[in-house]
mmCIF file of C-alpha atoms in Angstrom:
data_model
loop_
_atom_site.group_PDB
_atom_site.id
_atom_site.type_symbol
_atom_site.label_atom_id
_atom_site.label_comp_id
_atom_site.label_asym_id
_atom_site.label_seq_id
_atom_site.Cartn_x
_atom_site.Cartn_y
_atom_site.Cartn_z
ATOM 1 C CA UNK A 1 -1.676 21.507 34.846
ATOM 2 C CA UNK A 2 0.177 23.917 37.717
ATOM 3 C CA UNK A 3 -2.079 25.435 40.052
ATOM 4 C CA UNK A 4 -1.545 29.316 38.913
ATOM 5 C CA UNK A 5 -3.632 28.554 35.113
ATOM 6 C CA UNK A 6 -6.465 25.882 36.340
ATOM 7 C CA UNK A 7 -9.647 27.936 36.183
ATOM 8 C CA UNK A 8 -12.368 25.409 35.878
ATOM 9 C CA UNK A 9 -15.241 27.741 34.328
ATOM 10 C CA UNK A 10 -18.018 25.469 32.860
ATOM 11 C CA UNK A 11 -19.149 25.816 29.292
ATOM 12 C CA UNK A 12 -22.775 24.860 29.314
ATOM 13 C CA UNK A 13 -23.897 23.483 25.826
ATOM 14 C CA UNK A 14 -27.380 25.106 25.600
ATOM 15 C CA UNK A 15 -25.351 28.581 25.111
ATOM 16 C CA UNK A 16 -22.843 27.010 22.549
ATOM 17 C CA UNK A 17 -26.172 26.148 20.474
ATOM 18 C CA UNK A 18 -27.249 29.601 20.911
ATOM 19 C CA UNK A 19 -24.419 31.541 20.375
ATOM 20 C CA UNK A 20 -23.366 29.775 17.260
ATOM 21 C CA UNK A 21 -27.186 29.123 15.864
ATOM 22 C CA UNK A 22 -26.422 25.606 15.448
ATOM 23 C CA UNK A 23 -28.601 23.325 13.076
ATOM 24 C CA UNK A 24 -31.344 20.964 14.789
ATOM 25 C CA UNK A 25 -28.567 18.138 13.138
ATOM 26 C CA UNK A 26 -25.528 19.441 14.786
ATOM 27 C CA UNK A 27 -27.052 19.546 17.896
ATOM 28 C CA UNK A 28 -28.595 16.812 18.442
ATOM 29 C CA UNK A 29 -25.303 14.837 17.177
ATOM 30 C CA UNK A 30 -23.491 16.854 20.074
ATOM 31 C CA UNK A 31 -25.535 16.267 22.626
ATOM 32 C CA UNK A 32 -25.503 12.385 21.958
ATOM 33 C CA UNK A 33 -22.116 12.521 22.822
ATOM 34 C CA UNK A 34 -21.084 15.071 24.977
ATOM 35 C CA UNK A 35 -22.582 15.024 28.618
ATOM 36 C CA UNK A 36 -20.575 18.344 29.601
ATOM 37 C CA UNK A 37 -17.735 20.734 29.278
ATOM 38 C CA UNK A 38 -15.460 23.195 31.228
ATOM 39 C CA UNK A 39 -12.568 25.307 30.316
ATOM 40 C CA UNK A 40 -10.394 23.203 33.119
ATOM 41 C CA UNK A 41 -7.155 25.218 32.683
ATOM 42 C CA UNK A 42 -5.659 28.835 30.689
ATOM 43 C CA UNK A 43 -2.152 28.881 29.446
ATOM 44 C CA UNK A 44 -0.351 32.136 28.973
ATOM 45 C CA UNK A 45 2.883 34.323 30.205
ATOM 46 C CA UNK A 46 0.916 35.697 32.819
ATOM 47 C CA UNK A 47 -0.155 32.239 33.996
ATOM 48 C CA UNK A 48 3.418 31.315 34.447
ATOM 49 C CA UNK A 49 6.005 33.478 34.324
ATOM 50 C CA UNK A 50 8.617 31.570 33.452
ATOM 51 C CA UNK A 51 7.275 30.823 29.853
ATOM 52 C CA UNK A 52 7.786 33.197 26.921
ATOM 53 C CA UNK A 53 5.306 34.208 24.094
ATOM 54 C CA UNK A 54 5.496 32.380 20.867
ATOM 55 C CA UNK A 55 5.421 33.820 17.132
ATOM 56 C CA UNK A 56 2.299 31.646 16.944
ATOM 57 C CA UNK A 57 1.027 30.724 20.348
ATOM 58 C CA UNK A 58 0.499 33.465 22.746
ATOM 59 C CA UNK A 59 -1.759 31.762 24.666
ATOM 60 C CA UNK A 60 -3.948 28.066 25.187
ATOM 61 C CA UNK A 61 -6.565 26.717 26.726
ATOM 62 C CA UNK A 62 -7.981 23.280 27.864
ATOM 63 C CA UNK A 63 -10.779 22.206 27.997
ATOM 64 C CA UNK A 64 -12.224 18.824 29.497
ATOM 65 C CA UNK A 65 -15.360 17.068 28.261
ATOM 66 C CA UNK A 66 -17.199 14.674 29.197
ATOM 67 C CA UNK A 67 -18.207 12.352 27.242
ATOM 68 C CA UNK A 68 -21.493 9.654 26.837
ATOM 69 C CA UNK A 69 -19.867 7.476 24.845
ATOM 70 C CA UNK A 70 -16.119 6.388 24.292
ATOM 71 C CA UNK A 71 -17.106 5.516 20.704
ATOM 72 C CA UNK A 72 -17.417 9.714 19.926
ATOM 73 C CA UNK A 73 -18.089 11.584 16.857
ATOM 74 C CA UNK A 74 -15.181 13.205 15.802
ATOM 75 C CA UNK A 75 -17.218 15.860 13.838
ATOM 76 C CA UNK A 76 -18.290 16.886 17.653
ATOM 77 C CA UNK A 77 -14.450 18.165 18.717
ATOM 78 C CA UNK A 78 -14.213 19.675 15.163
ATOM 79 C CA UNK A 79 -17.163 21.455 15.708
ATOM 80 C CA UNK A 80 -16.005 22.758 19.010
ATOM 81 C CA UNK A 81 -12.394 23.510 17.426
ATOM 82 C CA UNK A 82 -14.017 25.593 14.787
ATOM 83 C CA UNK A 83 -16.808 27.169 17.166
ATOM 84 C CA UNK A 84 -14.328 28.373 19.529
ATOM 85 C CA UNK A 85 -10.786 30.142 17.727
ATOM 86 C CA UNK A 86 -8.295 29.259 20.228
ATOM 87 C CA UNK A 87 -6.004 27.009 20.862
ATOM 88 C CA UNK A 88 -7.304 24.492 22.808
ATOM 89 C CA UNK A 89 -5.815 20.697 24.236
ATOM 90 C CA UNK A 90 -9.366 18.517 24.520
ATOM 91 C CA UNK A 91 -9.572 15.983 27.896
ATOM 92 C CA UNK A 92 -12.111 13.902 26.777
ATOM 93 C CA UNK A 93 -13.477 11.650 29.519
ATOM 94 C CA UNK A 94 -15.585 8.427 29.456
ATOM 95 C CA UNK A 95 -15.810 6.806 32.936
ATOM 96 C CA UNK A 96 -11.903 6.521 34.639
ATOM 97 C CA UNK A 97 -10.692 6.809 31.189
ATOM 98 C CA UNK A 98 -8.966 10.509 29.364
ATOM 99 C CA UNK A 99 -8.130 10.852 25.794
ATOM 100 C CA UNK A 100 -5.982 13.471 24.614
ATOM 101 C CA UNK A 101 -7.224 15.540 21.107
ATOM 102 C CA UNK A 102 -5.531 18.968 19.753
ATOM 103 C CA UNK A 103 -5.833 20.333 16.211
ATOM 104 C CA UNK A 104 -2.806 20.668 14.286
ATOM 105 C CA UNK A 105 -2.520 20.294 10.515
ATOM 106 C CA UNK A 106 -5.406 17.925 11.580
ATOM 107 C CA UNK A 107 -6.855 16.607 14.882
ATOM 108 C CA UNK A 108 -4.143 14.253 16.723
ATOM 109 C CA UNK A 109 -5.509 11.852 19.299
ATOM 110 C CA UNK A 110 -3.584 10.351 22.199
ATOM 111 C CA UNK A 111 -4.298 6.253 23.483
ATOM 112 C CA UNK A 112 -7.448 5.904 25.985
ATOM 113 C CA UNK A 113 -5.829 6.276 29.212
ATOM 114 C CA UNK A 114 -7.019 5.645 33.071
ATOM 115 C CA UNK A 115 -7.223 9.055 34.721
ATOM 116 C CA UNK A 116 -4.175 8.630 37.092
ATOM 117 C CA UNK A 117 -1.776 7.909 33.824
ATOM 118 C CA UNK A 118 -3.551 10.540 31.724
ATOM 119 C CA UNK A 119 -0.279 13.701 31.594
ATOM 120 C CA UNK A 120 1.145 15.826 29.159
ATOM 121 C CA UNK A 121 4.160 17.329 30.111
ATOM 122 C CA UNK A 122 4.842 21.001 29.657
ATOM 123 C CA UNK A 123 8.143 21.523 28.226
ATOM 124 C CA UNK A 124 9.620 23.960 26.354
ATOM 125 C CA UNK A 125 10.685 28.130 26.634
ATOM 126 C CA UNK A 126 7.871 29.271 24.421
ATOM 127 C CA UNK A 127 4.364 28.434 24.169
ATOM 128 C CA UNK A 128 5.104 27.624 20.215
ATOM 129 C CA UNK A 129 7.666 24.818 21.917
ATOM 130 C CA UNK A 130 5.149 23.878 24.436
ATOM 131 C CA UNK A 131 2.774 23.283 22.038
ATOM 132 C CA UNK A 132 4.511 21.674 19.345
ATOM 133 C CA UNK A 133 5.511 19.219 22.415
ATOM 134 C CA UNK A 134 1.960 18.639 23.485
ATOM 135 C CA UNK A 135 1.302 18.397 19.918
ATOM 136 C CA UNK A 136 4.190 15.832 19.123
ATOM 137 C CA UNK A 137 3.264 13.478 22.409
ATOM 138 C CA UNK A 138 -0.471 13.604 21.900
ATOM 139 C CA UNK A 139 -0.277 12.680 18.086
ATOM 140 C CA UNK A 140 2.855 10.163 18.998
ATOM 141 C CA UNK A 141 5.005 12.582 16.716
ATOM 142 C CA UNK A 142 8.764 12.703 16.852
ATOM 143 C CA UNK A 143 10.213 16.642 17.883
ATOM 144 C CA UNK A 144 14.206 15.031 17.264
ATOM 145 C CA UNK A 145 12.770 13.807 13.642
ATOM 146 C CA UNK A 146 14.510 15.912 10.507
ATOM 147 C CA UNK A 147 11.381 16.465 9.767
ATOM 148 C CA UNK A 148 8.953 19.099 11.377
ATOM 149 C CA UNK A 149 5.716 18.017 13.106
ATOM 150 C CA UNK A 150 3.570 19.236 10.007
ATOM 151 C CA UNK A 151 5.533 17.101 7.792
ATOM 152 C CA UNK A 152 5.486 13.884 10.023
ATOM 153 C CA UNK A 153 1.302 14.471 10.005
ATOM 154 C CA UNK A 154 0.963 14.803 6.481
ATOM 155 C CA UNK A 155 3.320 11.849 5.444
ATOM 156 C CA UNK A 156 1.563 9.511 8.286
ATOM 157 C CA UNK A 157 -1.682 10.127 6.697
ATOM 158 C CA UNK A 158 -0.254 9.738 3.528
ATOM 159 C CA UNK A 159 0.648 6.189 4.805
ATOM 160 C CA UNK A 160 -2.633 5.299 6.802
ATOM 161 C CA UNK A 161 -3.823 6.385 3.110
ATOM 162 C CA UNK A 162 -1.724 3.441 1.183
ATOM 163 C CA UNK A 163 -2.088 1.049 3.641
ATOM 164 C CA UNK A 164 -6.256 1.553 3.766
ATOM 165 C CA UNK A 165 -6.161 1.172 -0.827
ATOM 166 C CA UNK A 166 -3.801 -1.650 0.227
ATOM 167 C CA UNK A 167 -6.295 -3.684 1.764
ATOM 168 C CA UNK A 168 -8.808 -2.785 -0.416
ATOM 169 C CA UNK A 169 -6.918 -4.095 -3.148
ATOM 170 C CA UNK A 170 -6.064 -7.553 -1.551
ATOM 171 C CA UNK A 171 -9.765 -7.652 -0.474
ATOM 172 C CA UNK A 172 -10.872 -7.271 -4.536
ATOM 173 C CA UNK A 173 -7.628 -9.983 -5.695
ATOM 174 C CA UNK A 174 -9.070 -12.475 -3.044
ATOM 175 C CA UNK A 175 -12.806 -12.557 -4.451
ATOM 176 C CA UNK A 176 -11.296 -11.854 -8.272
ATOM 177 C CA UNK A 177 -11.984 -14.895 -10.133
ATOM 178 C CA UNK A 178 -10.265 -13.489 -13.492
ATOM 179 C CA UNK A 179 -6.995 -14.497 -13.730
ATOM 180 C CA UNK A 180 -5.646 -11.270 -15.984
ATOM 181 C CA UNK A 181 -7.711 -8.959 -13.595
ATOM 182 C CA UNK A 182 -5.638 -10.736 -10.269
ATOM 183 C CA UNK A 183 -3.225 -9.885 -11.925
ATOM 184 C CA UNK A 184 -3.479 -6.476 -12.020
ATOM 185 C CA UNK A 185 -4.511 -5.653 -9.195
ATOM 186 C CA UNK A 186 -1.423 -7.866 -7.154
ATOM 187 C CA UNK A 187 0.365 -5.317 -9.789
ATOM 188 C CA UNK A 188 -1.305 -1.967 -8.505
ATOM 189 C CA UNK A 189 -0.344 -3.769 -4.697
ATOM 190 C CA UNK A 190 3.055 -4.274 -5.790
ATOM 191 C CA UNK A 191 2.952 -0.793 -7.161
ATOM 192 C CA UNK A 192 1.368 0.653 -3.621
ATOM 193 C CA UNK A 193 3.563 -1.226 -1.628
ATOM 194 C CA UNK A 194 6.577 0.291 -3.109
ATOM 195 C CA UNK A 195 5.368 4.063 -2.679
ATOM 196 C CA UNK A 196 4.702 2.964 1.472
ATOM 197 C CA UNK A 197 8.377 1.550 1.569
ATOM 198 C CA UNK A 198 9.718 4.922 0.282
#
């Protein structure tokens, strides 16, 4: 991030718990995953004069979240997103690795990378463009595609759902003893695979 955007302001868990009056179960789940949090950057046209405000995005934050577990519960990130009504890029850190997350239609997650290799380029002239490019980088989406970023997210989700359904049906077909039922499962699998190909 450009030096002008860096803020490094701690966000205390206790303050979050008290301000949003979280239930004991939510606190425990959150506390099991999250060690510390800090707002590390604030991006706006005031901080980067070359950037223009967008129609949708006027500013956004980068929130560093130190994790206690690498296999964290995504519900905790979604909870933070819900509690803090701002555009946020989450930089989740565990050991020497970082994973970026961003909520845009759905929660998008990058692959884990070593801290020294973890970066997100800021590209675009408006904050809308910058935000969309960050979503694309984190979510592994294509900004040059004919489909919008939102359409790509929805299509990918539908594709993943179909793949899960096919996997379940193939497992059932392998263990099915009755020939007729096995054939019906095979027909259903072929139908889903055809949908997937389209």
